[in-house]
Amino acid sequence: MAKKNFTTGIDALIQDTKKNIESEKIADKEKKQAKSTKATYYLDSELLEKTKIIAFFERENISKIISQALKEYVSTYSDMKQAEKQYAKKHKKQ
């Protein structure tokens, strides 16, 4: 008796679904990386230590905690329009 091949039917559907999920995860990761920029800044030691503690407690990475804090600060900055105009004037492409 020959071995039966179960690569068709429900097994094939499940395998295709797994492959699609994995490729979607990879695509999402690449999108997130494309929006990010690596930067180096000097921070106050105590502030960094507290940020690490928050990241540990929240089970997030440090860069996400810092990004959230910066987003909140930027969204509440009162002179943003004026700052953008001055920045654009100074950094205008020549």
mmCIF file of N, CA, C and O in Angstrom, residues 29-37:
data_model
loop_
_atom_site.group_PDB
_atom_site.id
_atom_site.type_symbol
_atom_site.label_atom_id
_atom_site.label_comp_id
_atom_site.label_asym_id
_atom_site.label_seq_id
_atom_site.Cartn_x
_atom_site.Cartn_y
_atom_site.Cartn_z
ATOM 1 N N LYS A 29 6.719 44.541 10.129
ATOM 2 C CA LYS A 29 7.988 44.877 10.766
ATOM 3 C C LYS A 29 8.815 45.800 9.875
ATOM 4 O O LYS A 29 9.413 46.768 10.338
ATOM 5 N N GLU A 30 8.820 45.526 8.571
ATOM 6 C CA GLU A 30 9.568 46.372 7.643
ATOM 7 C C GLU A 30 8.974 47.771 7.563
ATOM 8 O O GLU A 30 9.700 48.757 7.471
ATOM 9 N N LYS A 31 7.648 47.888 7.620
ATOM 10 C CA LYS A 31 7.001 49.207 7.607
ATOM 11 C C LYS A 31 7.392 50.012 8.836
ATOM 12 O O LYS A 31 7.682 51.197 8.746
ATOM 13 N N LYS A 32 7.390 49.363 9.999
ATOM 14 C CA LYS A 32 7.760 50.050 11.231
ATOM 15 C C LYS A 32 9.206 50.502 11.186
ATOM 16 O O LYS A 32 9.540 51.587 11.628
ATOM 17 N N GLN A 33 10.068 49.665 10.646
ATOM 18 C CA GLN A 33 11.477 50.017 10.570
ATOM 19 C C GLN A 33 11.691 51.157 9.583
ATOM 20 O O GLN A 33 12.547 52.005 9.793
ATOM 21 N N ALA A 34 10.919 51.209 8.519
ATOM 22 C CA ALA A 34 11.079 52.256 7.521
ATOM 23 C C ALA A 34 10.729 53.625 8.087
ATOM 24 O O ALA A 34 11.297 54.625 7.686
ATOM 25 N N LYS A 35 9.806 53.682 9.042
ATOM 26 C CA LYS A 35 9.394 54.946 9.628
ATOM 27 C C LYS A 35 10.331 55.404 10.744
ATOM 28 O O LYS A 35 10.243 56.523 11.187
ATOM 29 N N SER A 36 11.197 54.536 11.189
ATOM 30 C CA SER A 36 12.072 54.855 12.309
ATOM 31 C C SER A 36 13.431 55.336 11.820
ATOM 32 O O SER A 36 13.887 54.956 10.754
ATOM 33 N N THR A 37 14.065 56.176 12.629
ATOM 34 C CA THR A 37 15.408 56.657 12.361
ATOM 35 C C THR A 37 16.237 56.475 13.611
ATOM 36 O O THR A 37 15.796 56.820 14.705
#
